[in-house]
């Protein structure tokens, strides 16, 4: 089959799908997504799904705020099933992270996020049974929620109302023709697709795609494990009850499904080498045991919950745990959108729009310069204010 494309997006996760959606919504019809497996088969389909707005920098806070607002109307505007549930989010920290919590709450308020410091009594009122012992500062983000990474990815690709992108699953990019710049095309196992614009949204494979054009992209893979714990009535965890980021006990958790299930996330015990083409997809027994004990301390009334397995997925981390957005230096037509370090799902509705604007308008509606590839060499890294959790960003 002979085809051409205005834009080829390498990666069929939530980022690639969102970029394609926003391009087609603007009337850009000849958009091709190349996915080496199936849609959302990588990080996007293995996310815990929390959608928060609590960040340390202005740009990422604004991206997260706009992303949350998009998810709140996703099913109506896009269609499909995003899995959006608004439940709120409680943060609990120890003394070493008090300043970070205060800073991020104030930053969120300046961006219009309905968040504020609360006392332990208010936190327990919002989330009955929460153990606040050891917390020296707490905050509540009222309109936070969670969603479904797989459903959102598929919806973005199928529900564009002004022309869908061409989605080629089981079709990896095996090469990129630069033709001494600008780009000339993308090679797959079955065809050559002429194009002048390529987006590297390949997630944990982004560094491999970068090497196709001689670009070294810093990327470190980590394993994120999620445990599902079923809680029997009467000690249920209703789906509209706040999620928790608990720095006292070292985990985060949220309600799920019928309200009888908790999805808990803590530190992985996996220490082996990770490869984007082969990694554990189930949490270890040791992890499930550990996170169950942590959950029992954080919410004693859920201590009798029964583990029901879970899943594991990759976190594609950059040196500062922030994504890379923007044009690749010295490669006309190559756009980078990778390295979301665990934040990609919640940010995707906005980062996808920003990349679409960059392609169509020459500049996005938000200044994404702080997230440029060049920041690494220039030493302009973005940092989380949380002492031991750079992923909090």
Tab-separated table of C-alpha atoms in Angstrom:
chain	number	residue	atom	x	y	z
A	1	UNK	CA	0.000	0.000	0.000
A	2	UNK	CA	1.275	3.451	-0.894
A	3	UNK	CA	0.470	6.244	1.542
A	4	UNK	CA	1.851	9.619	2.539
A	5	UNK	CA	1.363	11.532	5.753
A	6	UNK	CA	1.521	15.121	6.899
A	7	UNK	CA	2.542	13.818	10.333
A	8	UNK	CA	3.745	10.389	11.462
A	9	UNK	CA	3.444	9.780	15.200
A	10	UNK	CA	5.632	6.978	16.527
A	11	UNK	CA	3.900	5.519	19.573
A	12	UNK	CA	0.297	4.519	20.169
A	13	UNK	CA	0.117	5.399	23.839
A	14	UNK	CA	-1.856	8.226	25.422
A	15	UNK	CA	0.556	10.911	24.157
A	16	UNK	CA	0.516	9.807	20.533
A	17	UNK	CA	-3.239	9.340	20.618
A	18	UNK	CA	-3.816	12.793	22.121
A	19	UNK	CA	-1.547	14.478	19.557
A	20	UNK	CA	-3.405	12.722	16.738
A	21	UNK	CA	-6.768	13.718	18.198
A	22	UNK	CA	-5.841	17.393	18.462
A	23	UNK	CA	-4.337	17.447	14.973
A	24	UNK	CA	-7.436	15.925	13.405
A	25	UNK	CA	-9.715	18.212	15.419
A	26	UNK	CA	-7.922	21.078	13.718
A	27	UNK	CA	-8.637	19.519	10.320
A	28	UNK	CA	-5.200	17.959	9.789
A	29	UNK	CA	-6.371	14.761	8.098
A	30	UNK	CA	-3.277	12.902	6.936
A	31	UNK	CA	-2.036	11.745	10.352
A	32	UNK	CA	-0.551	8.269	10.872
A	33	UNK	CA	0.089	6.583	14.230
A	34	UNK	CA	2.626	3.751	14.235
A	35	UNK	CA	2.311	1.375	17.182
A	36	UNK	CA	4.648	-1.611	17.492
A	37	UNK	CA	2.118	-3.617	19.534
A	38	UNK	CA	-1.436	-2.443	20.232
A	39	UNK	CA	-2.837	0.854	21.469
A	40	UNK	CA	-1.948	1.566	25.123
A	41	UNK	CA	-0.066	-1.744	25.410
A	42	UNK	CA	2.845	-0.036	27.180
A	43	UNK	CA	2.880	2.527	29.973
A	44	UNK	CA	-0.521	4.033	29.094
A	45	UNK	CA	-2.423	0.825	29.748
A	46	UNK	CA	-0.605	0.177	33.037
A	47	UNK	CA	-1.118	3.469	34.826
A	48	UNK	CA	-2.599	3.884	38.288
A	49	UNK	CA	-4.684	6.619	36.691
A	50	UNK	CA	-4.496	9.350	39.337
A	51	UNK	CA	-5.228	12.800	37.934
A	52	UNK	CA	-3.740	15.442	40.245
A	53	UNK	CA	-2.612	19.058	39.915
A	54	UNK	CA	-0.052	19.201	42.748
A	55	UNK	CA	3.301	20.150	41.200
A	56	UNK	CA	6.375	22.255	41.903
A	57	UNK	CA	6.575	24.421	38.759
A	58	UNK	CA	4.214	26.880	37.102
A	59	UNK	CA	4.240	25.229	33.687
A	60	UNK	CA	3.519	21.695	34.847
A	61	UNK	CA	0.898	22.900	37.332
A	62	UNK	CA	-0.931	24.689	34.526
A	63	UNK	CA	-0.667	21.666	32.224
A	64	UNK	CA	-2.079	19.462	35.000
A	65	UNK	CA	-4.877	21.930	35.804
A	66	UNK	CA	-6.000	22.120	32.196
A	67	UNK	CA	-5.625	18.343	31.892
A	68	UNK	CA	-7.910	17.736	34.847
A	69	UNK	CA	-10.531	20.055	33.361
A	70	UNK	CA	-10.325	18.184	30.056
A	71	UNK	CA	-10.882	14.836	31.769
A	72	UNK	CA	-13.912	16.209	33.611
A	73	UNK	CA	-15.703	16.626	30.243
A	74	UNK	CA	-13.803	13.945	28.284
A	75	UNK	CA	-16.699	11.546	27.710
A	76	UNK	CA	-18.965	14.368	26.556
A	77	UNK	CA	-16.463	16.177	24.324
A	78	UNK	CA	-14.373	13.295	22.970
A	79	UNK	CA	-16.702	10.370	23.497
A	80	UNK	CA	-15.753	6.872	24.478
A	81	UNK	CA	-14.818	5.956	28.030
A	82	UNK	CA	-12.160	7.858	29.956
A	83	UNK	CA	-13.104	6.301	33.296
A	84	UNK	CA	-13.125	9.750	34.922
A	85	UNK	CA	-14.197	9.803	38.578
A	86	UNK	CA	-13.884	12.924	40.725
A	87	UNK	CA	-13.020	12.007	44.292
A	88	UNK	CA	-10.548	14.542	45.686
A	89	UNK	CA	-7.060	13.861	47.006
A	90	UNK	CA	-5.542	14.143	50.491
A	91	UNK	CA	-1.802	14.742	50.924
A	92	UNK	CA	-0.038	13.881	54.193
A	93	UNK	CA	3.631	14.717	54.807
A	94	UNK	CA	6.245	14.572	57.520
A	95	UNK	CA	8.416	17.496	58.614
A	96	UNK	CA	10.976	17.138	55.819
A	97	UNK	CA	8.287	17.751	53.166
A	98	UNK	CA	6.255	20.408	54.967
A	99	UNK	CA	7.785	23.235	52.905
A	100	UNK	CA	7.210	21.369	49.629
A	101	UNK	CA	3.553	20.805	50.455
A	102	UNK	CA	3.005	24.453	51.379
A	103	UNK	CA	4.776	25.634	48.215
A	104	UNK	CA	2.806	23.368	45.882
A	105	UNK	CA	-0.523	24.214	47.484
A	106	UNK	CA	0.148	27.948	47.127
A	107	UNK	CA	1.279	27.433	43.527
A	108	UNK	CA	-1.866	25.487	42.750
A	109	UNK	CA	-4.054	28.199	44.244
A	110	UNK	CA	-2.400	30.795	41.998
A	111	UNK	CA	-3.392	28.653	39.023
A	112	UNK	CA	-6.980	28.296	40.173
A	113	UNK	CA	-6.711	24.786	41.617
A	114	UNK	CA	-9.226	24.292	44.462
A	115	UNK	CA	-6.656	23.148	46.991
A	116	UNK	CA	-5.708	24.164	50.491
A	117	UNK	CA	-4.127	23.095	53.741
A	118	UNK	CA	-6.386	21.194	56.114
A	119	UNK	CA	-6.027	19.862	59.633
A	120	UNK	CA	-6.046	16.177	60.515
A	121	UNK	CA	-9.645	16.301	61.700
A	122	UNK	CA	-10.845	17.603	58.337
A	123	UNK	CA	-8.847	14.954	56.484
A	124	UNK	CA	-10.408	12.208	58.588
A	125	UNK	CA	-13.868	13.683	58.026
A	126	UNK	CA	-13.334	13.502	54.275
A	127	UNK	CA	-11.834	10.015	54.499
A	128	UNK	CA	-13.199	8.116	57.517
A	129	UNK	CA	-10.652	5.777	59.030
A	130	UNK	CA	-7.582	7.580	57.734
A	131	UNK	CA	-4.682	7.377	60.172
A	132	UNK	CA	-3.090	10.837	60.326
A	133	UNK	CA	-0.591	10.017	63.069
A	134	UNK	CA	2.863	11.245	62.108
A	135	UNK	CA	1.585	13.795	59.582
A	136	UNK	CA	2.706	17.346	60.373
A	137	UNK	CA	0.986	18.961	57.378
A	138	UNK	CA	-1.978	17.934	55.257
A	139	UNK	CA	-3.697	19.300	52.177
A	140	UNK	CA	-6.833	18.597	50.211
A	141	UNK	CA	-7.228	18.978	46.454
A	142	UNK	CA	-10.971	18.975	46.013
A	143	UNK	CA	-11.535	18.284	42.323
A	144	UNK	CA	-8.859	15.681	41.671
A	145	UNK	CA	-9.860	12.286	40.305
A	146	UNK	CA	-8.695	9.269	38.385
A	147	UNK	CA	-9.330	7.634	35.056
A	148	UNK	CA	-8.652	4.767	32.669
A	149	UNK	CA	-5.482	4.989	30.591
A	150	UNK	CA	-6.500	2.329	28.075
A	151	UNK	CA	-10.010	3.676	27.529
A	152	UNK	CA	-8.780	7.247	27.126
A	153	UNK	CA	-6.118	6.240	24.595
A	154	UNK	CA	-8.554	4.305	22.445
A	155	UNK	CA	-11.141	7.088	22.645
A	156	UNK	CA	-8.651	9.682	21.414
A	157	UNK	CA	-7.900	7.617	18.317
A	158	UNK	CA	-11.476	6.584	17.488
A	159	UNK	CA	-13.601	9.556	18.447
A	160	UNK	CA	-12.145	12.466	16.501
A	161	UNK	CA	-15.154	14.070	14.857
A	162	UNK	CA	-13.331	15.668	11.947
A	163	UNK	CA	-11.471	12.668	10.564
A	164	UNK	CA	-9.689	9.889	12.393
A	165	UNK	CA	-5.958	9.299	12.233
A	166	UNK	CA	-4.729	6.205	10.438
A	167	UNK	CA	-3.648	3.875	13.218
A	168	UNK	CA	-1.293	1.078	12.235
A	169	UNK	CA	-0.968	-1.436	15.073
A	170	UNK	CA	1.711	-4.137	15.116
A	171	UNK	CA	3.710	-1.766	12.929
A	172	UNK	CA	6.979	-0.538	14.418
A	173	UNK	CA	9.047	2.245	12.941
A	174	UNK	CA	12.292	0.607	11.849
A	175	UNK	CA	13.976	3.688	10.417
A	176	UNK	CA	13.653	7.409	9.717
A	177	UNK	CA	14.953	8.963	6.503
A	178	UNK	CA	16.485	12.352	7.181
A	179	UNK	CA	17.604	13.189	3.627
A	180	UNK	CA	20.026	15.675	5.232
A	181	UNK	CA	16.990	17.431	6.757
A	182	UNK	CA	14.169	18.105	6.632
A	183	UNK	CA	12.857	14.616	7.265
A	184	UNK	CA	11.867	12.545	4.265
A	185	UNK	CA	9.973	9.562	5.621
A	186	UNK	CA	9.503	6.743	8.090
A	187	UNK	CA	10.277	3.108	7.334
A	188	UNK	CA	8.173	0.216	8.634
A	189	UNK	CA	8.547	-3.532	7.968
A	190	UNK	CA	6.068	-3.244	5.098
A	191	UNK	CA	6.324	0.244	3.620
A	192	UNK	CA	7.962	3.637	3.446
A	193	UNK	CA	5.724	6.530	4.514
A	194	UNK	CA	6.861	9.869	3.065
A	195	UNK	CA	6.448	12.702	5.567
A	196	UNK	CA	8.134	15.927	6.666
A	197	UNK	CA	7.035	15.750	10.308
A	198	UNK	CA	7.678	12.936	12.770
A	199	UNK	CA	6.694	12.937	16.442
A	200	UNK	CA	8.674	10.713	18.780
A	201	UNK	CA	6.022	9.726	21.319
A	202	UNK	CA	7.434	6.241	21.791
A	203	UNK	CA	7.531	6.260	25.601
A	204	UNK	CA	10.081	3.730	26.905
A	205	UNK	CA	11.243	3.141	23.315
A	206	UNK	CA	11.863	6.871	22.690
A	207	UNK	CA	15.638	6.571	23.033
A	208	UNK	CA	15.708	3.885	20.334
A	209	UNK	CA	13.710	6.102	17.995
A	210	UNK	CA	16.092	8.957	18.772
A	211	UNK	CA	19.072	6.879	17.727
A	212	UNK	CA	17.462	6.401	14.295
A	213	UNK	CA	18.304	10.052	13.618
A	214	UNK	CA	21.535	10.179	15.609
A	215	UNK	CA	19.983	11.745	18.703
A	216	UNK	CA	20.860	10.466	22.164
A	217	UNK	CA	17.837	10.874	24.417
A	218	UNK	CA	18.457	10.385	28.157
A	219	UNK	CA	15.963	7.848	29.434
A	220	UNK	CA	15.950	5.549	32.451
A	221	UNK	CA	13.382	2.813	32.971
A	222	UNK	CA	11.874	1.968	36.351
A	223	UNK	CA	9.241	-0.576	37.309
A	224	UNK	CA	6.018	0.661	38.892
A	225	UNK	CA	3.922	-1.982	40.641
A	226	UNK	CA	0.239	-1.681	41.529
A	227	UNK	CA	-1.593	-3.944	43.986
A	228	UNK	CA	-5.343	-4.475	43.960
A	229	UNK	CA	-6.808	-5.160	47.394
A	230	UNK	CA	-10.453	-6.092	47.759
A	231	UNK	CA	-12.205	-4.762	50.843
A	232	UNK	CA	-15.418	-6.426	52.000
A	233	UNK	CA	-18.448	-4.561	53.303
A	234	UNK	CA	-19.001	-2.798	55.628
A	235	UNK	CA	-15.458	-1.404	55.384
A	236	UNK	CA	-15.762	-0.339	51.772
A	237	UNK	CA	-13.926	2.481	50.025
A	238	UNK	CA	-16.546	4.301	47.898
A	239	UNK	CA	-15.353	5.490	44.487
A	240	UNK	CA	-16.022	9.164	45.292
A	241	UNK	CA	-13.930	9.072	48.503
A	242	UNK	CA	-10.580	10.913	48.282
A	243	UNK	CA	-7.418	9.238	47.105
A	244	UNK	CA	-4.350	9.616	49.335
A	245	UNK	CA	-0.695	10.497	48.854
A	246	UNK	CA	0.729	9.327	52.179
A	247	UNK	CA	4.366	10.341	52.741
A	248	UNK	CA	4.174	9.084	56.318
A	249	UNK	CA	3.707	5.445	55.339
A	250	UNK	CA	5.229	5.710	51.882
A	251	UNK	CA	2.401	4.851	49.517
A	252	UNK	CA	-0.512	6.233	47.546
A	253	UNK	CA	-3.922	4.630	47.158
A	254	UNK	CA	-7.322	5.257	45.654
A	255	UNK	CA	-10.747	3.645	45.348
A	256	UNK	CA	-11.608	1.625	42.266
A	257	UNK	CA	-14.519	-0.094	40.606
A	258	UNK	CA	-17.464	-0.941	42.802
A	259	UNK	CA	-15.986	0.784	45.835
A	260	UNK	CA	-14.839	-2.509	47.352
A	261	UNK	CA	-11.344	-2.299	45.907
A	262	UNK	CA	-8.219	-0.317	46.705
A	263	UNK	CA	-5.403	0.231	44.248
A	264	UNK	CA	-2.230	0.881	46.228
A	265	UNK	CA	1.155	1.998	44.962
A	266	UNK	CA	4.446	2.036	46.833
A	267	UNK	CA	8.119	1.377	46.153
A	268	UNK	CA	8.996	-1.505	43.841
A	269	UNK	CA	11.404	-4.197	45.048
A	270	UNK	CA	12.476	-5.047	41.499
A	271	UNK	CA	16.215	-4.470	41.056
A	272	UNK	CA	16.928	-6.309	37.804
A	273	UNK	CA	17.693	-4.893	34.383
A	274	UNK	CA	14.673	-3.547	32.527
A	275	UNK	CA	14.023	-3.682	28.817
A	276	UNK	CA	11.068	-2.005	27.122
A	277	UNK	CA	10.426	-5.248	25.226
A	278	UNK	CA	10.486	-7.466	28.291
A	279	UNK	CA	9.699	-6.662	31.929
A	280	UNK	CA	7.529	-8.032	34.763
A	281	UNK	CA	3.866	-7.202	34.175
A	282	UNK	CA	2.634	-8.483	37.544
A	283	UNK	CA	3.565	-7.223	41.034
A	284	UNK	CA	5.784	-9.453	43.117
A	285	UNK	CA	4.496	-11.259	46.203
A	286	UNK	CA	6.996	-9.314	48.306
A	287	UNK	CA	5.657	-6.029	46.965
A	288	UNK	CA	2.030	-6.968	47.581
A	289	UNK	CA	2.845	-8.035	51.151
A	290	UNK	CA	4.706	-4.802	51.831
A	291	UNK	CA	2.103	-2.479	50.350
A	292	UNK	CA	-0.685	-4.328	52.185
A	293	UNK	CA	1.091	-3.701	55.494
A	294	UNK	CA	1.574	-0.031	54.632
A	295	UNK	CA	-2.090	0.305	53.710
A	296	UNK	CA	-3.103	-1.300	57.003
A	297	UNK	CA	-1.142	1.393	58.862
A	298	UNK	CA	-2.552	4.187	56.737
A	299	UNK	CA	-6.176	2.971	56.852
A	300	UNK	CA	-6.553	0.459	59.689
A	301	UNK	CA	-10.174	-0.239	58.810
A	302	UNK	CA	-8.975	-1.673	55.483
A	303	UNK	CA	-6.441	-3.985	57.164
A	304	UNK	CA	-8.527	-7.094	56.489
A	305	UNK	CA	-8.537	-6.485	52.745
A	306	UNK	CA	-7.598	-9.392	50.489
A	307	UNK	CA	-4.930	-8.962	47.785
A	308	UNK	CA	-6.305	-9.637	44.321
A	309	UNK	CA	-3.143	-9.369	42.246
A	310	UNK	CA	-2.482	-6.211	40.262
A	311	UNK	CA	-0.207	-5.141	37.447
A	312	UNK	CA	3.192	-3.639	36.776
A	313	UNK	CA	4.422	-1.239	34.144
A	314	UNK	CA	7.337	0.929	33.159
A	315	UNK	CA	8.107	4.462	34.183
A	316	UNK	CA	10.172	6.230	31.501
A	317	UNK	CA	12.245	8.677	33.502
A	318	UNK	CA	14.314	11.623	32.341
A	319	UNK	CA	17.175	13.061	34.454
A	320	UNK	CA	14.786	15.491	36.166
A	321	UNK	CA	11.602	13.355	35.974
A	322	UNK	CA	9.923	15.851	33.661
A	323	UNK	CA	8.971	15.257	30.029
A	324	UNK	CA	10.737	16.504	26.935
A	325	UNK	CA	8.478	18.574	24.681
A	326	UNK	CA	9.403	20.456	21.536
A	327	UNK	CA	11.510	20.374	18.405
A	328	UNK	CA	14.628	18.211	18.307
A	329	UNK	CA	17.740	20.376	17.907
A	330	UNK	CA	19.221	20.355	14.419
A	331	UNK	CA	16.548	18.061	12.969
A	332	UNK	CA	13.902	19.997	11.097
A	333	UNK	CA	10.589	18.183	11.310
A	334	UNK	CA	11.431	15.986	14.317
A	335	UNK	CA	9.258	16.671	17.364
A	336	UNK	CA	9.886	15.169	20.806
A	337	UNK	CA	7.151	14.197	23.251
A	338	UNK	CA	8.512	11.619	25.684
A	339	UNK	CA	9.883	10.981	29.179
A	340	UNK	CA	6.783	11.718	31.251
A	341	UNK	CA	8.134	9.897	34.302
A	342	UNK	CA	4.763	8.706	35.550
A	343	UNK	CA	2.853	11.921	34.752
A	344	UNK	CA	1.903	11.232	31.147
A	345	UNK	CA	-1.688	10.120	31.571
A	346	UNK	CA	-2.885	13.146	33.494
A	347	UNK	CA	-0.972	15.598	31.291
A	348	UNK	CA	-1.757	14.029	27.903
A	349	UNK	CA	-4.877	16.020	26.952
A	350	UNK	CA	-2.846	19.229	27.179
A	351	UNK	CA	0.593	18.068	26.028
A	352	UNK	CA	-1.070	16.539	22.973
A	353	UNK	CA	-2.715	19.861	22.206
A	354	UNK	CA	0.533	21.765	22.713
A	355	UNK	CA	2.429	19.515	20.289
A	356	UNK	CA	-0.386	19.859	17.745
A	357	UNK	CA	-0.172	23.641	18.100
A	358	UNK	CA	3.589	23.537	17.646
A	359	UNK	CA	3.153	21.600	14.404
A	360	UNK	CA	0.275	23.646	13.006
A	361	UNK	CA	0.960	27.141	14.371
A	362	UNK	CA	4.701	27.119	14.891
A	363	UNK	CA	4.326	27.802	18.604
A	364	UNK	CA	2.150	26.340	21.368
A	365	UNK	CA	-0.282	28.307	23.529
A	366	UNK	CA	1.898	27.666	26.603
A	367	UNK	CA	5.623	28.364	26.661
A	368	UNK	CA	7.122	24.862	26.793
A	369	UNK	CA	10.738	26.076	26.716
A	370	UNK	CA	11.414	24.792	30.273
A	371	UNK	CA	10.710	21.277	28.953
A	372	UNK	CA	13.005	21.475	25.945
A	373	UNK	CA	15.614	18.813	25.188
A	374	UNK	CA	18.345	21.457	25.441
A	375	UNK	CA	17.730	21.959	29.176
A	376	UNK	CA	19.816	18.905	30.052
A	377	UNK	CA	23.024	20.187	28.472
A	378	UNK	CA	22.363	23.708	29.786
A	379	UNK	CA	21.843	22.494	33.348
A	380	UNK	CA	18.309	23.933	33.556
A	381	UNK	CA	16.784	20.871	35.148
A	382	UNK	CA	13.416	21.017	36.859
A	383	UNK	CA	13.217	19.489	40.301
A	384	UNK	CA	10.617	18.207	42.710
A	385	UNK	CA	10.650	19.929	46.077
A	386	UNK	CA	9.862	16.652	47.811
A	387	UNK	CA	13.003	15.309	49.454
A	388	UNK	CA	12.787	11.631	48.625
A	389	UNK	CA	10.223	11.527	45.823
A	390	UNK	CA	11.427	13.158	42.595
A	391	UNK	CA	8.486	11.649	40.750
A	392	UNK	CA	6.168	14.037	42.629
A	393	UNK	CA	7.795	16.749	40.459
